[in-house]
Amino acid sequence: MAETRRELRDRYTALVPQLDKVAAAFDLPPPPFAPIDSDYLTEWPERVAWQKNHHSASDDSPDFPCPGVARQHVGRFPGIFRGRSGVARWEGLALPLPWLLPILCCCPDICSTLVTGQGGGGDVDGKPAPRWLRREIEPRHFRNVGDVVREYRLAIGLNQAAVASAMGVTQQFLSQVETGVRNPDVEHRQSLASVLGIPLEELGMAGVQRRRSVSVAAPAAVVASRGRWRVQRHWLNRHRAQLGRLAAQWYPSEDRVPRTSLIAAGGWVPTRPVDLHSVRLRLREGPQSVQLAGTEAQTLAVRPLRTADTTFDSYSAAVKHLDPPRLFESRPSYRFLAGSIAAGVLDFGLASYFDKLDVSEALAHEMAAACMERWPDHVSELEGRLPFRELVGDPFDPARRAVIPAITTLTIRLRRYPAEPSFLLHWRDPARVATAAGVYDVIPAGEFQPSSVALWDRRNDFSLWRNMVREFAEELLGLPEHDGSRSAAIDYERWPLYQRLSAAREEGKLRAHILGFGVDALTLAATILTVVVIDDDVFDEVFGSTVQFNDEGEVVAVEGGRAADGVPFTAAAIQRLLENEPVAAPGAACLALAWQHRDSLIS
């Protein structure tokens, strides 16, 4: 083994000239490689500087010191696993994580050596070459797109720093693209297209294209208004966690759920978990008035120009035309009217999903726009700059706006002793979802709504448990969403998945509780917080084949484990998520409250 490592080290030394070019192009600190048994693993001095330059994890997070883009993608390479001190270990060598994607993107010959040990076929250390890596580095030939990028950016009227921040890259990177020094890869071209509204064909890419957000003859004011809005929205999606913590400071400290950016009114969070079936739901199907709809003059700043003289009518209309995610439709939803978890009764009416989005995402966008140019030292600096938030006022008043809750469920797998319990974690893809995008969340989570627009589904689906089972089917098993294409209501009692999970509840092998009810401080979007604890044998039987990718993002695990393995339900894991990772406020609240009540939940 020592001889093999020496040979590997000599081979990589011969590649230093090419690695130096990568270092210059990506502004990376040398050296790129070291044997695993070297002192290099103990510390990487430049780690903190890299983090600060690339908006990645905090300085006290040694397990995830790589930039956000590397942290997001490194787990997709089965032969590489995360190590301490910012190092990915691969086949007897240590590779600093920030070097991983640059090398994969622009050094096919180096990657060929990594895969085969000799630039061709063969094995490394007697193991078959990981062919999956080869497919990631197929060379692509693109024309220089710098002029196109610069033209669109200047038409919008934004500087390089603002656009780079929205993309999650450095200003130097964007400058090099515009001057032709750097040729962006596919991922960066897609990001440029999304942030600046550039048709993909103008960036040398083919395939299914989004609609053109601005016609060729659109007035300059329209182009600039839409461009600023789009950049602000992408910046919002990259900074939701930080903005949520700031927004929580806007409200009294006694309203905040500890360790999260969720806020709750009195009686909304019980002193202990409440059995799911002990809370009674009542539905009022008659019309319900609303005082605010997101169309007020105070939202004009977050509704871009539709024509030279008029803005979009609503925030959802702007999203639909300028930045539509894959899942984006307005469906009937249940609107919270009154009640509390502590009282054991919740009253609901009817509304539509866009009623929620028009207010919640407008509130989030308003705060992002206020913080984008300069992050405030204290939330008091935002007073007078958030007119719509000030207009909304009491965040808990269900008569003021349409409070349409989602149901967020923490799924805990109660493993056989002595293994630790684990929970499932989900990454919400900004390209697929309109709310809580670009953050982690517990799973499943979905809007509390009928399964279709059919009148018979309003009553048939008016159940927390039935909604939760539908989300389990869609997000964990990858089954198609109930979309109203059938001509009859769902027969839950004859649905095998519903039968099995309900039977497990009767047998005491599955426990479902309500942890509370709260609203995200950033968006004021409401959520019913629930937890489901499942015995290991039932989980293996029903969810052992949990999908990794679903319609809303990716189910993640640690150290290359399966999606069904989840994340350990331990103090260290929860602390790390709550303090160092972007987690949606409802998911963070589920984790914090479940850990607080862990003895009663998993005893």
CSV table of N, CA and C in Angstrom, one decimal, residues 159-238:
chain,number,residue,atom,x,y,z
A,159,ASN,N,-25.2,45.9,-10.7
A,159,ASN,CA,-23.8,45.7,-10.8
A,159,ASN,C,-23.4,44.2,-10.7
A,160,GLN,N,-22.1,43.9,-10.9
A,160,GLN,CA,-21.7,42.5,-10.9
A,160,GLN,C,-21.9,41.9,-9.5
A,161,ALA,N,-21.7,42.7,-8.4
A,161,ALA,CA,-21.7,42.1,-7.1
A,161,ALA,C,-23.1,41.6,-6.8
A,162,ALA,N,-24.2,42.3,-7.2
A,162,ALA,CA,-25.5,41.9,-6.9
A,162,ALA,C,-25.9,40.7,-7.6
A,163,VAL,N,-25.5,40.6,-8.9
A,163,VAL,CA,-25.8,39.4,-9.7
A,163,VAL,C,-25.0,38.2,-9.2
A,164,ALA,N,-23.8,38.4,-8.9
A,164,ALA,CA,-23.0,37.3,-8.3
A,164,ALA,C,-23.5,36.8,-7.0
A,165,SER,N,-24.0,37.7,-6.2
A,165,SER,CA,-24.5,37.2,-4.9
A,165,SER,C,-25.8,36.4,-5.1
A,166,ALA,N,-26.6,36.8,-6.1
A,166,ALA,CA,-27.9,36.1,-6.3
A,166,ALA,C,-27.6,34.7,-6.9
A,167,MET,N,-26.4,34.6,-7.6
A,167,MET,CA,-26.0,33.3,-8.2
A,167,MET,C,-25.3,32.4,-7.2
A,168,GLY,N,-24.7,33.0,-6.2
A,168,GLY,CA,-23.9,32.2,-5.2
A,168,GLY,C,-22.5,32.0,-5.7
A,169,VAL,N,-22.0,33.0,-6.5
A,169,VAL,CA,-20.6,32.9,-7.0
A,169,VAL,C,-19.9,34.2,-6.6
A,170,THR,N,-18.6,34.3,-6.8
A,170,THR,CA,-17.9,35.5,-6.5
A,170,THR,C,-18.0,36.5,-7.6
A,171,GLN,N,-17.8,37.8,-7.3
A,171,GLN,CA,-17.8,38.8,-8.3
A,171,GLN,C,-16.7,38.6,-9.3
A,172,GLN,N,-15.6,38.1,-8.8
A,172,GLN,CA,-14.4,37.8,-9.7
A,172,GLN,C,-14.9,36.7,-10.8
A,173,PHE,N,-15.6,35.7,-10.3
A,173,PHE,CA,-16.1,34.7,-11.3
A,173,PHE,C,-16.9,35.4,-12.4
A,174,LEU,N,-17.9,36.2,-12.0
A,174,LEU,CA,-18.8,36.8,-13.0
A,174,LEU,C,-18.0,37.7,-13.9
A,175,SER,N,-17.0,38.5,-13.4
A,175,SER,CA,-16.2,39.3,-14.2
A,175,SER,C,-15.4,38.6,-15.2
A,176,GLN,N,-14.9,37.4,-14.8
A,176,GLN,CA,-14.1,36.6,-15.7
A,176,GLN,C,-15.0,36.0,-16.8
A,177,VAL,N,-16.3,35.7,-16.5
A,177,VAL,CA,-17.2,35.2,-17.5
A,177,VAL,C,-17.5,36.3,-18.5
A,178,GLU,N,-17.7,37.5,-18.0
A,178,GLU,CA,-18.1,38.6,-18.9
A,178,GLU,C,-16.9,39.0,-19.8
A,179,THR,N,-15.7,38.9,-19.3
A,179,THR,CA,-14.5,39.3,-20.1
A,179,THR,C,-14.0,38.2,-21.0
A,180,GLY,N,-14.6,37.0,-20.9
A,180,GLY,CA,-14.2,35.9,-21.7
A,180,GLY,C,-13.1,35.1,-21.2
A,181,VAL,N,-12.6,35.4,-20.0
A,181,VAL,CA,-11.5,34.7,-19.4
A,181,VAL,C,-11.9,33.3,-19.0
A,182,ARG,N,-13.2,33.2,-18.5
A,182,ARG,CA,-13.7,31.9,-18.1
A,182,ARG,C,-14.9,31.5,-18.9
A,183,ASN,N,-15.0,30.2,-19.2
A,183,ASN,CA,-16.1,29.7,-20.0
A,183,ASN,C,-17.0,29.0,-19.0
A,184,PRO,N,-18.2,29.5,-18.7
A,184,PRO,CA,-19.1,28.8,-17.6
A,184,PRO,C,-19.5,27.5,-18.0
A,185,ASP,N,-19.7,26.6,-17.1
A,185,ASP,CA,-20.2,25.2,-17.3
A,185,ASP,C,-21.7,25.3,-17.4
A,186,VAL,N,-22.3,24.1,-17.6
A,186,VAL,CA,-23.7,24.0,-17.8
A,186,VAL,C,-24.5,24.5,-16.6
A,187,GLU,N,-24.0,24.1,-15.4
A,187,GLU,CA,-24.7,24.6,-14.2
A,187,GLU,C,-24.7,26.1,-14.1
A,188,HIS,N,-23.6,26.7,-14.3
A,188,HIS,CA,-23.5,28.2,-14.2
A,188,HIS,C,-24.3,28.8,-15.4
A,189,ARG,N,-24.4,28.2,-16.5
A,189,ARG,CA,-25.2,28.8,-17.6
A,189,ARG,C,-26.7,28.8,-17.2
A,190,GLN,N,-27.1,27.7,-16.6
A,190,GLN,CA,-28.5,27.6,-16.2
A,190,GLN,C,-28.7,28.7,-15.1
A,191,SER,N,-27.8,28.9,-14.2
A,191,SER,CA,-28.0,29.9,-13.2
A,191,SER,C,-28.0,31.3,-13.8
A,192,LEU,N,-27.2,31.5,-14.8
A,192,LEU,CA,-27.2,32.9,-15.5
A,192,LEU,C,-28.5,33.1,-16.2
A,193,ALA,N,-29.0,32.0,-16.8
A,193,ALA,CA,-30.3,32.1,-17.5
A,193,ALA,C,-31.4,32.4,-16.5
A,194,SER,N,-31.4,31.7,-15.4
A,194,SER,CA,-32.5,31.9,-14.4
A,194,SER,C,-32.4,33.3,-13.7
A,195,VAL,N,-31.2,33.7,-13.3
A,195,VAL,CA,-31.1,35.0,-12.6
A,195,VAL,C,-31.3,36.2,-13.5
A,196,LEU,N,-30.7,36.1,-14.7
A,196,LEU,CA,-30.8,37.3,-15.6
A,196,LEU,C,-31.9,37.2,-16.7
A,197,GLY,N,-32.6,36.1,-16.7
A,197,GLY,CA,-33.7,36.0,-17.7
A,197,GLY,C,-33.2,35.8,-19.1
A,198,ILE,N,-32.0,35.2,-19.3
A,198,ILE,CA,-31.5,35.0,-20.6
A,198,ILE,C,-32.0,33.7,-21.2
A,199,PRO,N,-32.6,33.7,-22.4
A,199,PRO,CA,-33.0,32.5,-23.0
A,199,PRO,C,-31.8,31.5,-23.2
A,200,LEU,N,-32.0,30.2,-22.9
A,200,LEU,CA,-30.9,29.3,-22.8
A,200,LEU,C,-30.2,29.2,-24.2
A,201,GLU,N,-31.0,29.3,-25.3
A,201,GLU,CA,-30.4,29.2,-26.6
A,201,GLU,C,-29.4,30.3,-26.8
A,202,GLU,N,-29.5,31.5,-26.2
A,202,GLU,CA,-28.5,32.5,-26.3
A,202,GLU,C,-27.2,32.2,-25.5
A,203,LEU,N,-27.3,31.2,-24.7
A,203,LEU,CA,-26.1,30.8,-23.9
A,203,LEU,C,-25.5,29.5,-24.5
A,204,GLY,N,-26.0,29.2,-25.7
A,204,GLY,CA,-25.4,28.0,-26.4
A,204,GLY,C,-26.0,26.7,-25.9
A,205,MET,N,-27.2,26.7,-25.3
A,205,MET,CA,-27.8,25.5,-24.8
A,205,MET,C,-29.1,25.2,-25.5
A,206,ALA,N,-29.4,24.0,-25.7
A,206,ALA,CA,-30.6,23.6,-26.4
A,206,ALA,C,-31.5,22.9,-25.4
A,207,GLY,N,-32.7,22.5,-25.8
A,207,GLY,CA,-33.6,21.7,-25.0
A,207,GLY,C,-34.9,22.5,-24.7
A,208,VAL,N,-35.6,22.0,-23.7
A,208,VAL,CA,-36.8,22.7,-23.3
A,208,VAL,C,-36.5,24.1,-22.7
A,209,GLN,N,-37.1,25.1,-23.2
A,209,GLN,CA,-36.8,26.5,-22.8
A,209,GLN,C,-37.9,27.0,-22.0
A,210,ARG,N,-37.6,27.9,-21.1
A,210,ARG,CA,-38.7,28.6,-20.4
A,210,ARG,C,-39.1,29.7,-21.4
A,211,ARG,N,-40.4,30.2,-21.1
A,211,ARG,CA,-40.9,31.3,-22.0
A,211,ARG,C,-40.0,32.5,-21.8
A,212,ARG,N,-39.9,33.3,-22.8
A,212,ARG,CA,-39.2,34.6,-22.7
A,212,ARG,C,-39.9,35.5,-21.8
A,213,SER,N,-39.2,36.0,-20.8
A,213,SER,CA,-39.9,36.8,-19.8
A,213,SER,C,-40.0,38.2,-20.3
A,214,VAL,N,-39.2,38.6,-21.3
A,214,VAL,CA,-39.3,40.0,-21.8
A,214,VAL,C,-39.2,39.9,-23.4
A,215,SER,N,-40.1,40.5,-24.1
A,215,SER,CA,-40.0,40.4,-25.5
A,215,SER,C,-38.9,41.3,-26.0
A,216,VAL,N,-38.5,41.0,-27.3
A,216,VAL,CA,-37.4,41.7,-27.8
A,216,VAL,C,-37.6,43.2,-27.8
A,217,ALA,N,-38.8,43.7,-28.0
A,217,ALA,CA,-39.1,45.1,-28.1
A,217,ALA,C,-39.6,45.7,-26.8
A,218,ALA,N,-39.4,45.0,-25.7
A,218,ALA,CA,-39.9,45.5,-24.4
A,218,ALA,C,-39.2,46.8,-24.0
A,219,PRO,N,-39.9,47.7,-23.4
A,219,PRO,CA,-39.2,49.0,-23.0
A,219,PRO,C,-38.1,48.7,-22.0
A,220,ALA,N,-37.2,49.6,-21.9
A,220,ALA,CA,-36.0,49.4,-21.0
A,220,ALA,C,-36.5,49.3,-19.6
A,221,ALA,N,-37.5,50.1,-19.3
A,221,ALA,CA,-38.0,50.2,-17.9
A,221,ALA,C,-38.6,48.8,-17.5
A,222,VAL,N,-39.2,48.1,-18.4
A,222,VAL,CA,-39.8,46.8,-18.1
A,222,VAL,C,-38.7,45.8,-17.9
A,223,VAL,N,-37.7,45.8,-18.8
A,223,VAL,CA,-36.6,44.9,-18.7
A,223,VAL,C,-35.9,45.1,-17.3
A,224,ALA,N,-35.6,46.4,-17.0
A,224,ALA,CA,-34.9,46.6,-15.7
A,224,ALA,C,-35.7,46.2,-14.5
A,225,SER,N,-37.0,46.5,-14.5
A,225,SER,CA,-37.9,46.2,-13.4
A,225,SER,C,-38.0,44.7,-13.2
A,226,ARG,N,-38.2,43.9,-14.2
A,226,ARG,CA,-38.2,42.5,-14.1
A,226,ARG,C,-36.9,41.9,-13.8
A,227,GLY,N,-35.8,42.4,-14.3
A,227,GLY,CA,-34.5,41.9,-14.0
A,227,GLY,C,-34.2,42.1,-12.5
A,228,ARG,N,-34.5,43.3,-12.0
A,228,ARG,CA,-34.2,43.5,-10.5
A,228,ARG,C,-35.0,42.6,-9.7
A,229,TRP,N,-36.3,42.4,-10.1
A,229,TRP,CA,-37.2,41.5,-9.3
A,229,TRP,C,-36.6,40.1,-9.3
A,230,ARG,N,-36.2,39.6,-10.4
A,230,ARG,CA,-35.7,38.3,-10.5
A,230,ARG,C,-34.4,38.1,-9.7
A,231,VAL,N,-33.5,39.0,-9.8
A,231,VAL,CA,-32.3,38.9,-9.0
A,231,VAL,C,-32.6,39.0,-7.5
A,232,GLN,N,-33.5,39.8,-7.1
A,232,GLN,CA,-33.9,39.9,-5.7
A,232,GLN,C,-34.5,38.6,-5.2
A,233,ARG,N,-35.3,37.9,-6.1
A,233,ARG,CA,-35.9,36.7,-5.7
A,233,ARG,C,-34.9,35.6,-5.5
A,234,HIS,N,-34.0,35.5,-6.5
A,234,HIS,CA,-32.9,34.5,-6.3
A,234,HIS,C,-32.1,34.7,-5.1
A,235,TRP,N,-31.8,36.0,-4.8
A,235,TRP,CA,-31.0,36.3,-3.6
A,235,TRP,C,-31.9,35.9,-2.4
A,236,LEU,N,-33.1,36.1,-2.4
A,236,LEU,CA,-34.0,35.7,-1.3
A,236,LEU,C,-33.9,34.2,-1.1
A,237,ASN,N,-34.0,33.4,-2.2
A,237,ASN,CA,-33.9,31.9,-2.0
A,237,ASN,C,-32.6,31.4,-1.5
A,238,ARG,N,-31.5,32.2,-1.7
A,238,ARG,CA,-30.2,31.8,-1.2
A,238,ARG,C,-30.0,32.3,0.2
